[in-house]
PDB file of C-alpha atoms in Angstrom:
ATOM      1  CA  UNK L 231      -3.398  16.106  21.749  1.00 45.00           C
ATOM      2  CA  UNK L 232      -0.449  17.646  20.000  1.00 43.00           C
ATOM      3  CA  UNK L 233      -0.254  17.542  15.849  1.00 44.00           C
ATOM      4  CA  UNK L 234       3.308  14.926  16.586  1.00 46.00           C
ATOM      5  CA  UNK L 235       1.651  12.695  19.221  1.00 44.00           C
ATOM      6  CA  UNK L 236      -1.197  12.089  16.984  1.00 45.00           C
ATOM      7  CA  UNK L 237       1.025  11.373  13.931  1.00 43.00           C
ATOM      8  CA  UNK L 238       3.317   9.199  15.639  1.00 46.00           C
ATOM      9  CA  UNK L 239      -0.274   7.271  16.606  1.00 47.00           C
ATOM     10  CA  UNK L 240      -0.776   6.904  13.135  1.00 48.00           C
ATOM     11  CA  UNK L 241       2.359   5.928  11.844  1.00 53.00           C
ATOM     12  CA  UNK L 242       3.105   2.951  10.003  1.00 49.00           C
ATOM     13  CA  UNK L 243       5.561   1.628  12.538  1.00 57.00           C
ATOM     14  CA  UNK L 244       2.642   2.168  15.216  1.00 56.00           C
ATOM     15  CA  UNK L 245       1.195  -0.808  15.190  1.00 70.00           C
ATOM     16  CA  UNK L 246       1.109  -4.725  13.644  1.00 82.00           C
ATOM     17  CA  UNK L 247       1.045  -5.929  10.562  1.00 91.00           C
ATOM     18  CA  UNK L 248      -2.404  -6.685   9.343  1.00 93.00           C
ATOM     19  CA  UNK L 249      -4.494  -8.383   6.319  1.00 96.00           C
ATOM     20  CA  UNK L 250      -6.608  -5.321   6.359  1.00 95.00           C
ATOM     21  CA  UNK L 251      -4.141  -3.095   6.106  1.00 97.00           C
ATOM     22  CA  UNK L 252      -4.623  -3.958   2.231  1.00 98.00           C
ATOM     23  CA  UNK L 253      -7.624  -1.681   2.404  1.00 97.00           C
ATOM     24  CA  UNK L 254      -5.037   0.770   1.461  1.00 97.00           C
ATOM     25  CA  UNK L 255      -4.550  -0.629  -1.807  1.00 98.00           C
ATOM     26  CA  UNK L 256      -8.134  -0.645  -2.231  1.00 98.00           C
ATOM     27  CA  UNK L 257      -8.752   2.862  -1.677  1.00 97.00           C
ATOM     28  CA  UNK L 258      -6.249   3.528  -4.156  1.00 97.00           C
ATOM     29  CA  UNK L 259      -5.991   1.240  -7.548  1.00 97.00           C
ATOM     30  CA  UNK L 260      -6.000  -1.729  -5.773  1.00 98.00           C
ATOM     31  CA  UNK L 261      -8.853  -4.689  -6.871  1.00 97.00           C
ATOM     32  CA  UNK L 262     -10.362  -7.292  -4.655  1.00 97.00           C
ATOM     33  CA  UNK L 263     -12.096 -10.255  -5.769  1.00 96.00           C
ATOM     34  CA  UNK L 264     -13.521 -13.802  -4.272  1.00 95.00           C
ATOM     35  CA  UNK L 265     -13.205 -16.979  -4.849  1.00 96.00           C
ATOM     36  CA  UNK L 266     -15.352 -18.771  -2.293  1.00 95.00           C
ATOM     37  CA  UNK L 267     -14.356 -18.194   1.227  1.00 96.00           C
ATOM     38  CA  UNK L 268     -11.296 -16.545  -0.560  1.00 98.00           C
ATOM     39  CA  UNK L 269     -10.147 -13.465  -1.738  1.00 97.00           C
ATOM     40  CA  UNK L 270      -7.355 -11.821  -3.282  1.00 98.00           C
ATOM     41  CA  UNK L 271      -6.245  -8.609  -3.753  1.00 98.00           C
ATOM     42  CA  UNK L 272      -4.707  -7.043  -7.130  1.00 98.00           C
ATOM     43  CA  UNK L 273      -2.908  -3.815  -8.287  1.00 98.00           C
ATOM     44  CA  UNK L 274      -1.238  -2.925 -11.596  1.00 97.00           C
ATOM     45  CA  UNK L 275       2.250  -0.665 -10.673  1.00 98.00           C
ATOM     46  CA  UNK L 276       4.470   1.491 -13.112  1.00 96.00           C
ATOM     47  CA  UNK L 277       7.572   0.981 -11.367  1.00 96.00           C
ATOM     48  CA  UNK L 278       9.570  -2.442 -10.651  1.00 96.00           C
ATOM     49  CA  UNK L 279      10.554  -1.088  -6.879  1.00 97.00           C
ATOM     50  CA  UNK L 280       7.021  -0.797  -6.303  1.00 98.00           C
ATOM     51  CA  UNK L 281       6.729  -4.551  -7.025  1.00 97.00           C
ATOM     52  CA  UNK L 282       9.688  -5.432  -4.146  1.00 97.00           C
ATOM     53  CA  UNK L 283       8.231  -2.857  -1.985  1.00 97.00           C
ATOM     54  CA  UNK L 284       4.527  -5.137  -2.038  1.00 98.00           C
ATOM     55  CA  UNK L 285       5.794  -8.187  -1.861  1.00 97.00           C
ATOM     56  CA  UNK L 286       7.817  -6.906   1.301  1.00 96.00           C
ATOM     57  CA  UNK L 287       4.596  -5.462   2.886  1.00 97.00           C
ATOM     58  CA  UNK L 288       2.840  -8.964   1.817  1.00 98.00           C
ATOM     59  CA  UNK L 289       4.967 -11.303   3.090  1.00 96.00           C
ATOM     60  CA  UNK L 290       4.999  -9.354   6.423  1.00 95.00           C
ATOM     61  CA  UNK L 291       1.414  -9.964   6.755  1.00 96.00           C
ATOM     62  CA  UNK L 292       1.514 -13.468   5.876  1.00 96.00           C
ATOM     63  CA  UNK L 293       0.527 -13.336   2.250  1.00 97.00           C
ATOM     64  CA  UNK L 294       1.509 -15.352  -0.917  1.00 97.00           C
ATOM     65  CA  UNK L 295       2.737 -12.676  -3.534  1.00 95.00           C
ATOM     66  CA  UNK L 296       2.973 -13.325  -7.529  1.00 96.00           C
ATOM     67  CA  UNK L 297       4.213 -10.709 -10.136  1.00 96.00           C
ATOM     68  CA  UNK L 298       3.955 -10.601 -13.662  1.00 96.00           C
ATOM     69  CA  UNK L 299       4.960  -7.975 -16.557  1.00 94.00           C
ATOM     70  CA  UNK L 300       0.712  -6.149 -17.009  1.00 95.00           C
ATOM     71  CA  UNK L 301      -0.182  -5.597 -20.823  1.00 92.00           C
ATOM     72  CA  UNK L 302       0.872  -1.841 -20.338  1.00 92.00           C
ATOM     73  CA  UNK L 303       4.435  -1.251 -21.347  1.00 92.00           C
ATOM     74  CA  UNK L 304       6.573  -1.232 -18.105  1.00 93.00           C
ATOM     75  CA  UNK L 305       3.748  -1.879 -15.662  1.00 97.00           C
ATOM     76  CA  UNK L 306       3.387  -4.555 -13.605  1.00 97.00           C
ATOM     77  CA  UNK L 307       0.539  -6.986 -12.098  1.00 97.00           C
ATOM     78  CA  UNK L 308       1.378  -7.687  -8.116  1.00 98.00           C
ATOM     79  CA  UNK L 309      -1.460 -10.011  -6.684  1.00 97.00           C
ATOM     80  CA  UNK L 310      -1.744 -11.782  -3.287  1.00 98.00           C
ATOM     81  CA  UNK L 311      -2.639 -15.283  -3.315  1.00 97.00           C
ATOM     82  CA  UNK L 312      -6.453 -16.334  -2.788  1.00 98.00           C
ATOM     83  CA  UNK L 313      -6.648 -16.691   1.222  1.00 98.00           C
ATOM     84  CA  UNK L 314      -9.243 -16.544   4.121  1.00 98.00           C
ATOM     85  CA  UNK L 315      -7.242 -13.934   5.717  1.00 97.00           C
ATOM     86  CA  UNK L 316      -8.493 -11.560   2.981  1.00 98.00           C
ATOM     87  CA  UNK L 317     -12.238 -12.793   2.965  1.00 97.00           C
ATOM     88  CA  UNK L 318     -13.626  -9.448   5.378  1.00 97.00           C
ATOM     89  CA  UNK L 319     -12.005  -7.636   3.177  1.00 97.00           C
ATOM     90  CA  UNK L 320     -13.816  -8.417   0.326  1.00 97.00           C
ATOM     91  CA  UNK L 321     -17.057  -8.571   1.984  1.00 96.00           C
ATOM     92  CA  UNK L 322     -16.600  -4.941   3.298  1.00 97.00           C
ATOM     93  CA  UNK L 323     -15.478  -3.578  -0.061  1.00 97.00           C
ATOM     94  CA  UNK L 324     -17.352  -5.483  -2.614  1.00 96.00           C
ATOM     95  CA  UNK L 325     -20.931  -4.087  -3.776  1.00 90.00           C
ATOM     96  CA  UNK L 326     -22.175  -6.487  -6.898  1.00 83.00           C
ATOM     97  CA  UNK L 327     -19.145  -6.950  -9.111  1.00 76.00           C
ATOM     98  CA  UNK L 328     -17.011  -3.621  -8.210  1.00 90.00           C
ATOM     99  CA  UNK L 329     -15.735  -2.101  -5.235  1.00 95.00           C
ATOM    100  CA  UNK L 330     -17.301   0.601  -3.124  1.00 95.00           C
ATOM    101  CA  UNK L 331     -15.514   1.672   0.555  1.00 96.00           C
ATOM    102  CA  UNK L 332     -17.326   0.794   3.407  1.00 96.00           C
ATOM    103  CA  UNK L 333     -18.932   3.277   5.924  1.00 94.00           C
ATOM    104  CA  UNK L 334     -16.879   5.098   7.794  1.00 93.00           C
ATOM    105  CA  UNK L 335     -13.731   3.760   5.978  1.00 96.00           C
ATOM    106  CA  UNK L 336     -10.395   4.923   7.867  1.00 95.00           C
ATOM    107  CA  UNK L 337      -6.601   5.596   6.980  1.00 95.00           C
ATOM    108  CA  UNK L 338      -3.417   5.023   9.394  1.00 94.00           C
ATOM    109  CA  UNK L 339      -0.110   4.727   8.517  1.00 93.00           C
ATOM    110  CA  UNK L 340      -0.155   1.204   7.532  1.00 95.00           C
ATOM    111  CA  UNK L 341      -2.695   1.802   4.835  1.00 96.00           C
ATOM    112  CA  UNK L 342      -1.354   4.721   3.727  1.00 96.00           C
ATOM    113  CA  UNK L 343       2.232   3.323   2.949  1.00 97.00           C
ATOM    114  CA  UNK L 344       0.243   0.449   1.060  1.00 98.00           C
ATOM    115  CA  UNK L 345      -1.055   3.190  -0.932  1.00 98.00           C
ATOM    116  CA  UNK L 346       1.815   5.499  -1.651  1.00 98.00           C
ATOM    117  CA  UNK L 347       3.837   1.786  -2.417  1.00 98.00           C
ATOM    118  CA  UNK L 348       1.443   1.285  -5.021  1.00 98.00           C
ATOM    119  CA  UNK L 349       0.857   4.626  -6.830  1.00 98.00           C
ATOM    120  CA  UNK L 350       2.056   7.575  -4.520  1.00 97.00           C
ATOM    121  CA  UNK L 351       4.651   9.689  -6.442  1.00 96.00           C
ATOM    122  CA  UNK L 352       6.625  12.840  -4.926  1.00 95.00           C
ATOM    123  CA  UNK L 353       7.292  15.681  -7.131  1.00 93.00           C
ATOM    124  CA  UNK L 354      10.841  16.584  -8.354  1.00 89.00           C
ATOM    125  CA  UNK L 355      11.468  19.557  -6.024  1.00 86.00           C
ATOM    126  CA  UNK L 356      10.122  17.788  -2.552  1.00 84.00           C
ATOM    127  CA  UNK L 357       7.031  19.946  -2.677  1.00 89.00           C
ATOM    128  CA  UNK L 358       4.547  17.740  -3.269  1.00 94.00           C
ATOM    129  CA  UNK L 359       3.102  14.875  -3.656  1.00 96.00           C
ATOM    130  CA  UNK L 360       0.286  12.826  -5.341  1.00 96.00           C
ATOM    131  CA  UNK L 361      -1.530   9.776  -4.451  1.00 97.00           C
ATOM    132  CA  UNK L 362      -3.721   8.000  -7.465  1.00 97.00           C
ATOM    133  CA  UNK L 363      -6.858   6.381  -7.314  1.00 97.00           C
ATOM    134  CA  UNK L 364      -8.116   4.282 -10.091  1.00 95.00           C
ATOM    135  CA  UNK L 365      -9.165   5.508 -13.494  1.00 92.00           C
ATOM    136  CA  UNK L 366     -12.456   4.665 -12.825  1.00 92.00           C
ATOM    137  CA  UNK L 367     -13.086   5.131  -9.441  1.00 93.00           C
ATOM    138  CA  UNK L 368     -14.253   8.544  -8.790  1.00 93.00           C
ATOM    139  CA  UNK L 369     -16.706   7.117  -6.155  1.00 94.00           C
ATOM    140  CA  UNK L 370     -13.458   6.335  -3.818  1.00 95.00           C
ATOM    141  CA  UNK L 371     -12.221  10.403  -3.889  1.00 95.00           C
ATOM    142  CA  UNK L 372     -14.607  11.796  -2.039  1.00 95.00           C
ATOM    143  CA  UNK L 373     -14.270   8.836   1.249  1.00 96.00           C
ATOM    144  CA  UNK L 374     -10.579   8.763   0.370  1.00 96.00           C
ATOM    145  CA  UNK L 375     -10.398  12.935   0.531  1.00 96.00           C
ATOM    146  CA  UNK L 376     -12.015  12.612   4.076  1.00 96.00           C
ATOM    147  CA  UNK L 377     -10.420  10.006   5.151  1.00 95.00           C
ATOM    148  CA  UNK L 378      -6.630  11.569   4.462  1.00 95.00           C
ATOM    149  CA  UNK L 379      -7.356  14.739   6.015  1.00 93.00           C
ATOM    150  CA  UNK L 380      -8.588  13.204   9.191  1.00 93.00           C
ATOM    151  CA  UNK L 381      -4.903  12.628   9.705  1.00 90.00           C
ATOM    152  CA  UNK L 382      -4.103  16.258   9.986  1.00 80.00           C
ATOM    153  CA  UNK L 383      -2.701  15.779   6.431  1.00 83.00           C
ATOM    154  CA  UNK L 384      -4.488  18.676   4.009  1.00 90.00           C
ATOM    155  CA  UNK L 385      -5.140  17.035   0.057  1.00 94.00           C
ATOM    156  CA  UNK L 386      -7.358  18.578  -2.976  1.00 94.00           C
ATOM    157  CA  UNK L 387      -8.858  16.243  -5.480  1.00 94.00           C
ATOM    158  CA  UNK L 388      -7.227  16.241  -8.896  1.00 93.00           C
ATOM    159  CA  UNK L 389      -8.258  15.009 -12.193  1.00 90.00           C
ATOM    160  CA  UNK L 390      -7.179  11.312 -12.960  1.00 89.00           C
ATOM    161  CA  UNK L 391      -8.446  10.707  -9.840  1.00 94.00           C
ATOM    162  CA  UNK L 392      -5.684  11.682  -7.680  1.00 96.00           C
ATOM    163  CA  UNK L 393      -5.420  13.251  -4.485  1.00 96.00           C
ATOM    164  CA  UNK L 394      -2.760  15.855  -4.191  1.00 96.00           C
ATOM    165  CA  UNK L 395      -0.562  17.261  -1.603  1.00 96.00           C
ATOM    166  CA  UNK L 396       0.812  20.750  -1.421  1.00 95.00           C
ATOM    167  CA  UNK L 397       4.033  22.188   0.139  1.00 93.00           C
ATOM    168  CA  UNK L 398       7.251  20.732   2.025  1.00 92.00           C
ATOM    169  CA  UNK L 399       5.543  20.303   5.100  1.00 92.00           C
ATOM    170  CA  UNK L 400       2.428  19.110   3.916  1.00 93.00           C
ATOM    171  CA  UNK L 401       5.080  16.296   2.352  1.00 94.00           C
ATOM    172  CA  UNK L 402       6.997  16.398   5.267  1.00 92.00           C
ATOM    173  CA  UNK L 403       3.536  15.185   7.348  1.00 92.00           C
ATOM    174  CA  UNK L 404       2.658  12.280   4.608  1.00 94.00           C
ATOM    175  CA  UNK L 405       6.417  11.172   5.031  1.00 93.00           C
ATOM    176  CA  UNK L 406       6.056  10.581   9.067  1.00 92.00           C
ATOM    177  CA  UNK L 407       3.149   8.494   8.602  1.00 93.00           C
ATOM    178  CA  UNK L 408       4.201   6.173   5.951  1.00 94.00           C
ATOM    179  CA  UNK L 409       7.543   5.435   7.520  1.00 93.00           C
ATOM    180  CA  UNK L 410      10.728   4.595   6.118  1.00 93.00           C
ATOM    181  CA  UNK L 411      11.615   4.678   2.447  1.00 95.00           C
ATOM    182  CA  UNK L 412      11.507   0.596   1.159  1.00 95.00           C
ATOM    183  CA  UNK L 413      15.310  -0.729   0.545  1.00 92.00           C
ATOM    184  CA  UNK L 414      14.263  -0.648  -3.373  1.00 94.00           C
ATOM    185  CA  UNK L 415      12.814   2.321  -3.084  1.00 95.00           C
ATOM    186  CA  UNK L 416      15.479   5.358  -5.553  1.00 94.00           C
ATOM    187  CA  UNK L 417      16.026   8.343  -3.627  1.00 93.00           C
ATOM    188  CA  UNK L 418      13.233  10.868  -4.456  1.00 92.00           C
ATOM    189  CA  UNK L 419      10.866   8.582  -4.605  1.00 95.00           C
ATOM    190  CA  UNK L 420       9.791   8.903  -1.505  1.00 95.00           C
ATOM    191  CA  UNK L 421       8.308  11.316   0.979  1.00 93.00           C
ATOM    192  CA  UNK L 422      10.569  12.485   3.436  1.00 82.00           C
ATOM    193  CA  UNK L 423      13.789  12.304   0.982  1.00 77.00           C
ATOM    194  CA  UNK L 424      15.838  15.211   1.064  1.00 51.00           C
ATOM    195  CA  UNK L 425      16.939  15.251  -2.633  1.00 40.00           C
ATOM    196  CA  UNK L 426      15.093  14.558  -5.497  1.00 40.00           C
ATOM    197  CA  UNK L 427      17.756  15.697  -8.507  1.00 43.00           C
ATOM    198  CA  UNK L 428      19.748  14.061 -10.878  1.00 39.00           C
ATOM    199  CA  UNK L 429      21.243  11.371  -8.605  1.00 43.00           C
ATOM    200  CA  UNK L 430      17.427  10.084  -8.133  1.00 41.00           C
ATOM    201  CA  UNK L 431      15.938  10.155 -11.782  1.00 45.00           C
ATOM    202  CA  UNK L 432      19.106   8.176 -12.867  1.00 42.00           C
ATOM    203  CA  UNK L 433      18.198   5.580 -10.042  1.00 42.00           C
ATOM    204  CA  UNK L 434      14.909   5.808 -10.712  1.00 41.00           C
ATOM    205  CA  UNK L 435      15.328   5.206 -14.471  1.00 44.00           C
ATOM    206  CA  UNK L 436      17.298   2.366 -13.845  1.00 42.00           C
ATOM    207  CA  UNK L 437      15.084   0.675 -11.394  1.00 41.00           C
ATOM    208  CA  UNK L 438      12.466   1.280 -13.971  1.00 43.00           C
ATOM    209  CA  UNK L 439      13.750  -0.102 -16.656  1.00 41.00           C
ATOM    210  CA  UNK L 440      14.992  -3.551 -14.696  1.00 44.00           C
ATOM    211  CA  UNK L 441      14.628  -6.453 -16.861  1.00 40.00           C
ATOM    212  CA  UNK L 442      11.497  -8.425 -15.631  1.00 41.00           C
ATOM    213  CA  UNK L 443      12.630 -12.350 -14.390  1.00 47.00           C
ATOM    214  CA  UNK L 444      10.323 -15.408 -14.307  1.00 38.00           C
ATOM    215  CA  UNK L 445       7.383 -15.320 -12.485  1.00 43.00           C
ATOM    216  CA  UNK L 446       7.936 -15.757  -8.220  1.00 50.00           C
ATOM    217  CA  UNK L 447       5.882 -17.145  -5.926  1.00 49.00           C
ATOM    218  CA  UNK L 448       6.832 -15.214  -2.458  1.00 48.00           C
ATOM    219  CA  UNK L 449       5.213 -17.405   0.671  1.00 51.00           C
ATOM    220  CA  UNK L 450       5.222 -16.095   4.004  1.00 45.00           C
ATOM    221  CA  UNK L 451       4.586 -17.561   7.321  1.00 41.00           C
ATOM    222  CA  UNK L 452       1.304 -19.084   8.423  1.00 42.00           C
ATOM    223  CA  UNK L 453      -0.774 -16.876  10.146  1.00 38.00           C
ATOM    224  CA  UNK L 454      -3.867 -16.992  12.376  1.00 38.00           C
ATOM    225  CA  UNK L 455      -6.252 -14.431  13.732  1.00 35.00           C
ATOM    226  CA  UNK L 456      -5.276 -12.916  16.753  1.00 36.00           C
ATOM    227  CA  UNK L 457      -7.030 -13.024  19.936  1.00 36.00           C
ATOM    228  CA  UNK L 458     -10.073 -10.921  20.673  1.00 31.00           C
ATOM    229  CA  UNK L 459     -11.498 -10.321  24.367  1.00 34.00           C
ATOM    230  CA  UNK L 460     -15.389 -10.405  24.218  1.00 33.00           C
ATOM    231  CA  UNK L 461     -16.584  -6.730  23.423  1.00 31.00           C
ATOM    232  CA  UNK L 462     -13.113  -5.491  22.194  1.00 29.00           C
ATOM    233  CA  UNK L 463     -13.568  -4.839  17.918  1.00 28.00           C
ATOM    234  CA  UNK L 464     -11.990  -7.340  15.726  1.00 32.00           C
ATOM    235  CA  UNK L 465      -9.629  -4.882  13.364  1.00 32.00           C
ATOM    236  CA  UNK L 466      -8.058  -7.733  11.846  1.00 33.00           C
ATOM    237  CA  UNK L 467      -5.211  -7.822  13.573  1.00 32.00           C
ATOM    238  CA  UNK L 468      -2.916 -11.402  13.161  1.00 32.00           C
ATOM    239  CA  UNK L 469       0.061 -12.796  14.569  1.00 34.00           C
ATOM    240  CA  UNK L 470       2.434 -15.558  13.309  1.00 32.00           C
ATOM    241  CA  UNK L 471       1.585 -19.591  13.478  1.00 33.00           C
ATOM    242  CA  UNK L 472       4.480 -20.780  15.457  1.00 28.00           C
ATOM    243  CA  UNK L 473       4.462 -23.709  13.382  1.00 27.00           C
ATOM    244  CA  UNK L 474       4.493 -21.337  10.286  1.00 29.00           C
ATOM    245  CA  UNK L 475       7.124 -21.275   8.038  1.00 28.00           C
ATOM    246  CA  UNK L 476      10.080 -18.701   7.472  1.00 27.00           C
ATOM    247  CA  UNK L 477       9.052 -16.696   4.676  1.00 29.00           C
ATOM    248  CA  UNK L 478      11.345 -17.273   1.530  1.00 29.00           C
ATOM    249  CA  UNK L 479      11.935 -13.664   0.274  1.00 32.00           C
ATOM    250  CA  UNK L 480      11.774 -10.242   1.908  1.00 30.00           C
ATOM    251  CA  UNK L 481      12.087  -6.966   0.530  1.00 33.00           C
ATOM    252  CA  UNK L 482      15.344  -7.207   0.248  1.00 32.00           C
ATOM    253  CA  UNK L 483      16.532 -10.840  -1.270  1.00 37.00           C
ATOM    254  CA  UNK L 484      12.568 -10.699  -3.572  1.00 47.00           C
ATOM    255  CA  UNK L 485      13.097 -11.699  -6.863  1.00 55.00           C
ATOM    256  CA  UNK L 486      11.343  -9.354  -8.409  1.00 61.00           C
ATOM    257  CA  UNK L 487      11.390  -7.668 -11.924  1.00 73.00           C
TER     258      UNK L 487
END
């Protein structure tokens, strides 16, 4: 199978929206705990376009989001809303009271734009990139490490944790299979953008440095499992309630910070 076929397999765009997609936040900073039959899943972010870009990937999966400003200055705390939907998640991640991937834990491009929404950066130049773990979970490198470069995509651990990415195409690769730069998103943010200069750091910097608002409940539309033939695996795959709701922001009209 050629290197572009299997990429385009992978790709974020490649297949549905799903709950378990968040494993993507997991692998990186992301926190997961229960309530129940509940769960919900957590992440602090340094960047207020990162909050828009979450609640866009939530509500398309038929999550609740909430925001608030984190006790770090200019960081902020995105959460889902406790649900059932998020239940297998937690029981595949959670070992005691911290979280430990599961056996034979797998990227795509769904989970890996989760990640790189959360805490992916792209150097200055275009020639690189970094995804971060969290501070304390050097236990997730090793599973994460393996489970990046099955994609054809070539990393190295770094300190912090972090694992790092090396060279245009390299960048180039990562950008294919995380899809489309979010609408908040500055230029150079992003893998895949084409300039990173001055133009970006002032956008960035500005998006940054956006006064938080009040706290906002995002909802989005019921959803239920979808159907599973006997035999075929369950990979968490839903679809809308018809009866559901229209979700009340997007990435777009979100008010975020």
């Amino acid at each position: 199978m050629s290197l572009n076929r299997q990429l385009a397999m992978f790709s974020a765009e490649s297949a549905r929206p799903s709950a378990y997609d968040l494993a993507g936040l997991l692998i990186g900073p992301g926190q997961v705990t229960r309530m129940g039959g509940t769960a919900r899943v957590s992440v602090v972010v340094d960047a207020a376009w990162r909050v828009h870009a979450l609640a866009a990937e939530f509500t398309a999966r038929g999550l609740e989001t909430s925001w608030e400003p984190a006790a770090i200055d200019g960081h902020f705390g995105v959460r889902t809303a406790y649900t059932g939907m998020l239940a297998p998640l937690a029981e595949a991640w959670l070992r005691g009271s911290g979280k430990r991937p599961p056996a034979g834990f797998a990227l795509d491009g769904a989970r890996l734009r989760l990640w790189f929404a959360a805490a992916g950066s792209v150097d200055p130049e275009g020639d690189g990139a970094v995804l971060r773990l969290g501070g304390n979970d050097e236990h997730c490198a090793a599973p994460a490490l393996r489970a990046f470069t099955a994609l054809a995509c070539m990393a190295e651990l770094g300190r912090g944790p972090v694992l790092r990415i090396a060279g245009r195409r390299r960048v180039a690769r990562l950008g294919e299979l995380v899809g489309e730069r979010p609408a908040m998103a500055p230029l150079g943010a992003w893998p895949g953008d084409q300039s990173a200069g001055e133009d970006s750091g002032a956008e960035a910097g500005s998006s940054e440095q956006a006064e938080p608002r009040p706290v906002r409940t995002v909802r989005g539309p019921r959803m239920r499992p979808a159907a599973v033939a006997p035999g075929q695996l369950d990979t968490g795959q839903v679809e809308p309630d018809q009866a559901g709701t229209a979700p009340v922001g997007t990435g777009s009209d979100f008010t975020g910070p």
